[in-house]
Amino acid sequence: MTIYNPPVRDMQFALHDVLKLSKSGLPGHEDLDRDFTEAVLDAAGKLASEVLAPLNAVGDRQGCRLENGVVRTPDGFDKAFQAMKDGGWTALDCDPEYGGQGMPYVLGVATGEMFVSANMAFNMYQGLTHGAYSAIHAHGTEEQKRTYLPKMVSCDWTGTMNLTEPHSGTDLGMLRTKADPQPDGSYLITGQKIFISAGDHDLAENVIHLVLAKAPGGGEGTRGISLFIVPKYLVNEDGSLGARNGVSVGALEEKMGIHGNATCVMNYDGAKGWLLGDLHKGMRAMFTMMNEARLGVGLQGYACAVPAYQNAVAYAKDRLQGRAVTGVQNAQGAADPLIVHPDIRRSLMDQKSFLEGARMLALWGAHLIDKANAGDADAEGLVSLLTPVIKGFLTDKGFETAVLAQQIYGGHGYIEEHGMSQFVRDARITMIYEGANGVQALDLVGRKLAQDGGKHVMAFFELVKAFCKQHGEGPVGTDFIAPLKAASKDLQTAAMFFMERSMKNPNDALSGSYDFMHLFGHVALGLMWAQMAVAAQGSLDAGDGDAVFLKTKLATGRYYMKRQLPMTATHLARIQSGAEPVMELEAEAF
Amino acid sequence: MTIYNPPVRDMQFALHDVLKLSKSGLPGHEDLDRDFTEAVLDAAGKLASEVLAPLNAVGDRQGCRLENGVVRTPDGFDKAFQAMKDGGWTALDCDPEYGGQGMPYVLGVATGEMFVSANMAFNMYQGLTHGAYSAIHAHGTEEQKRTYLPKMVSCDWTGTMNLTEPHSGTDLGMLRTKADPQPDGSYLITGQKIFISAGDHDLAENVIHLVLAKAPGGGEGTRGISLFIVPKYLVNEDGSLGARNGVSVGALEEKMGIHGNATCVMNYDGAKGWLLGDLHKGMRAMFTMMNEARLGVGLQGYACAVPAYQNAVAYAKDRLQGRAVTGVQNAQGAADPLIVHPDIRRSLMDQKSFLEGARMLALWGAHLIDKANAGDADAEGLVSLLTPVIKGFLTDKGFETAVLAQQIYGGHGYIEEHGMSQFVRDARITMIYEGANGVQALDLVGRKLAQDGGKHVMAFFELVKAFCKQHGEGPVGTDFIAPLKAASKDLQTAAMFFMERSMKNPNDALSGSYDFMHLFGHVALGLMWAQMAVAAQGSLDAGDGDAVFLKTKLATGRYYMKRQLPMTATHLARIQSGAEPVMELEAEAF
């Protein structure tokens, strides 16, 4: 049985000492003082640790079952889902006009981290719903919003996103699902979609599918794609449920992990659908949710590793094996606890320093989305730049972190009994879905770097520069600002290399895209750690707050700067080797 | 259904063009000319690809079952095991006096790679037997050898190694299993052992357990440990099987992978056992097999990733998605194959350049063991130094490589259908068993570096230096020798840092041990690639051999030197940060 301790204090530090949430001038944020967010986070943490976490292993073991065309979720998921609805958690950051609580997105992300950490597969049922809610909220007609949103805010109905087809994954232009216009303004949707998370289940009365399909007249490739609302059960004028629609589950996939979530093959056989947003502008409608959706997966990537780390710490303190090389530390025991050994520390510090940096980056990204939603175009541009980094870097490193945590257990980590294998298997999907990480790197280097004339990446560099200038003195200057400057210089050199080369040979940039994403990730986490260090040192100097917590924060940050940030040099060297070593071989030579 | 193509040509290149096997002056090796080894490798490859590989997914899906105290292996394993025995593969490098074929270990490793690649879980049944064979061969009495070895060489009986107990893993000094001496010279063994691979099954008539236990009078800790032979069925004077011994399977573990191999809890309830080797010298007896056993797991680590890579290549050539940024390459298709995309290439080149380097290192290590077995003390010292590197680095990177290969498949890699998940799950164990990789790093830095006054690490540096001096000119000099020199310098700087610091604070060395293991691994692979480059360039210059193969070899090597070797700088920086960032926090602060 695994443990899960909600990291409320660490979140409070990030929200108030670093982001200074209630003073950030955002409408609605001024009420979010320490007491308020603590109450919200405590309550979410209680649900996560007491209700969701105990079902994590159950979901993994039982998985979902397809019985006579209906998907059955694991034991206990229904009651837990009801508890989540009853607590209003599904409505937290939704529009009050449709029953939401109108909280900012950053609070949704903070509570979301806990739900993911406790039970990632379970949380996807409401997570996907939130994505579909956002799409309808942004692009739906008044009638569509009235019809669907209140029920989706409460999660009486859940939502899905249907993009992938067997032959068409990243390349959506190839999709074949057809939408035939009907005289009444609706469409008949026909085709097969795969990898549909939460595609069907027994937790809600209805499932609202958002489906990408091609309606006549849209032209080739992605230009011909539109987005449709296709409910499992048709909805009557009065809001009650009508006939079963022509959509069914063809099969459930057997997966490496997230067994508790139903990954469905969905068959659309002339199912009734309604256009969402503009005809032939389906890709654009999908892309408006992209930042949120990808930040959500970045969140999953590290959140999955949070309990893995916590359990590894507990095991390292409990498990007696060997003696400290500097002298016995647990004389009354048969051996010292694992945590005395430097290499165990090295692993735990790698985990801890990544996870706290990742949390800060995810919350900063969410805060930027709140600003963007309030009309701040610079924030919108910056978060759009950071999104592939958040998604790609945090999921790669989150998986790596879960593997490190599993390793602490030795052989006990490899058997399923202790739950460490599940964390690793679950974390693995985050590197793949919502755009595989190679696609994130391509998005970053191929699109985001040059977006709006390179304005956003310049803004990021300016932000780092201004921050370094302001805080360059004192111990924080030596331990944090100096390495941040060096890492940021590596990033700028890499960006410059791409700019100089990519006109002549775009492969020079794309061959280094993955390394650039990681290089950027390290600089972003370096910036997060520098910001946290400034906040922690400030509180310490003022004699404010818990000194042990603040000193631990500084020590953890120093570890990141000293032992993780040097990776930027290797990424830069890889980038600067250009396309030749990557592209030299003929395909037949592999 | 996954594919597996035995890499015979690459092995032939390693054995003959680089190691120059038949000219290396080893007794018995002069007969191993190209034709002979090709025939052996072809035959092993045929068994691997045609018989073992098709059962890999079957083993994963079915796993083993415990039925009325007897372990049942997956469907088809029995016939495949018979085919392996009939082919004489279990006897390949065993002593002819006991029915072996007397081939060198290096050939056992080459064929072993194929068997592991094809079906790692299956191959463990004979792999563990080989380990037990070696122990009895090295330490058994004449009678013990006559009784057990012929049957173990043929795998009519299989073997196991019983070390771990629930509370005692790495720290074997804590083990509690007792050995009570009996008047007839035997012992009664009582205790519980866990994680016993191939602990029981239905593939052989008898299972010969080698068990670490404490006999009276040996003192505390590891000093009190002896090694015992405990057969499942007692063996009569005439060699026939007698009564069932007091050893039974308590349970089968559910694991993340290697489902086809039975990982057993073994209960010894006064089971009859016989001392193997000297009383109270059990650890020493175990350690004589350590180099072979750990090299065997290093082999598993990369061998597991070989078919993962091969399948990723096939998928990347077959799957159409997107268009090359430099212009359409597959005009008649709906899209270009994945392999046109630079980031897919980057991943495939990472995989290919690691795997071929790893193969070369494993074969070099095996060749050194052959030399050591022939009495070469320098070879013994060198391979003893390299063993933790081979085990730790090749398994970490092998797992990473399998993950990279899985990623090529996108969502299709996460579902179990395509077999990529199994490669990842299977590879994961190699980082853990036979000494978790953190323990390998400790062995390297805490023991091997200083062994015999640092003689072996100095010999390694001398070997690199002499090689660099001899081949420093020309294109190989620029592309291979120069980066190898730089990387080797990083390794020497790190070793020097440890020497200077470790007297004052051993934690300064141990905090960097893991990075040192990886730094060493990169230098070792850099040396392997430089050696392969010299061989390939030599053949090209002489107009000898397949020019396409040789040029591909050179290009793959250049990739490793340019894009992997720069990691040494990051590892060095981490090492040089010393113990403080690692050890600073109190245990309570985690």
XYZ file of N, CA and C in Angstrom, chain A residues 467-468 471 474-486 526 528-534 537 553-561 565:
105
model
N 15.688 39.514 -14.242
C 15.686 38.851 -12.943
C 17.114 38.697 -12.412
N 18.018 38.289 -13.298
C 19.417 38.111 -12.890
C 20.026 39.436 -12.450
N 18.817 40.370 -8.949
C 19.150 39.519 -7.805
C 20.560 38.950 -7.879
N 24.955 38.734 -3.463
C 24.723 37.918 -2.265
C 24.791 36.430 -2.549
N 24.438 35.615 -1.535
C 24.525 34.162 -1.700
C 23.606 33.644 -2.810
N 22.426 34.242 -2.949
C 21.538 33.812 -4.036
C 22.194 34.103 -5.385
N 22.893 35.220 -5.446
C 23.604 35.565 -6.676
C 24.622 34.511 -7.051
N 25.439 34.105 -6.079
C 26.489 33.116 -6.338
C 25.914 31.745 -6.667
N 24.968 31.324 -5.840
C 24.490 29.943 -5.956
C 23.448 29.757 -7.043
N 22.703 30.812 -7.343
C 21.586 30.642 -8.276
C 21.715 31.485 -9.545
N 22.013 32.766 -9.363
C 21.994 33.653 -10.533
C 23.133 33.331 -11.491
N 24.324 33.089 -10.938
C 25.468 32.809 -11.813
C 25.230 31.565 -12.682
N 24.839 30.426 -12.096
C 24.573 29.265 -12.969
C 23.390 29.483 -13.910
N 22.383 30.238 -13.460
C 21.240 30.509 -14.339
C 21.689 31.304 -15.563
N 22.546 32.284 -15.328
C 23.071 33.087 -16.437
C 23.810 32.211 -17.443
N 24.666 31.321 -16.909
C 25.448 30.444 -17.797
C 24.531 29.535 -18.611
N 15.784 26.213 -13.820
C 16.793 27.047 -13.156
C 16.196 28.389 -12.746
N 12.994 28.943 -12.199
C 12.051 28.674 -11.102
C 12.784 28.574 -9.772
N 13.909 27.849 -9.786
C 14.680 27.677 -8.550
C 15.274 29.005 -8.083
N 15.712 29.815 -9.034
C 16.254 31.123 -8.646
C 15.144 31.974 -8.025
N 13.957 31.916 -8.614
C 12.833 32.683 -8.049
C 12.459 32.164 -6.659
N 12.445 30.859 -6.516
C 12.123 30.299 -5.193
C 13.206 30.662 -4.182
N 14.456 30.676 -4.641
C 15.559 31.017 -3.732
C 15.436 32.461 -3.261
N 15.102 33.350 -4.185
C 14.917 34.759 -3.803
C 13.810 34.874 -2.757
N 15.043 33.167 0.574
C 16.066 33.970 1.249
C 15.442 35.235 1.825
N 14.461 24.444 1.192
C 14.164 24.928 -0.160
C 15.450 25.427 -0.831
N 16.223 26.212 -0.106
C 17.473 26.743 -0.670
C 18.467 25.623 -0.984
N 18.592 24.671 -0.079
C 19.535 23.567 -0.295
C 19.118 22.714 -1.496
N 17.818 22.495 -1.606
C 17.309 21.702 -2.729
C 17.576 22.424 -4.049
N 17.376 23.725 -4.020
C 17.652 24.536 -5.206
C 19.128 24.531 -5.579
N 19.986 24.640 -4.575
C 21.428 24.612 -4.863
C 21.811 23.300 -5.538
N 21.181 22.210 -5.068
C 21.442 20.910 -5.699
C 21.081 20.977 -7.179
N 19.901 21.517 -7.473
C 19.484 21.580 -8.882
C 20.489 22.377 -9.707
N 20.888 23.523 -9.176
C 21.802 24.382 -9.929
C 23.162 23.707 -10.138
N 21.743 21.557 -13.726
C 21.923 22.602 -14.735
C 23.134 22.364 -15.653
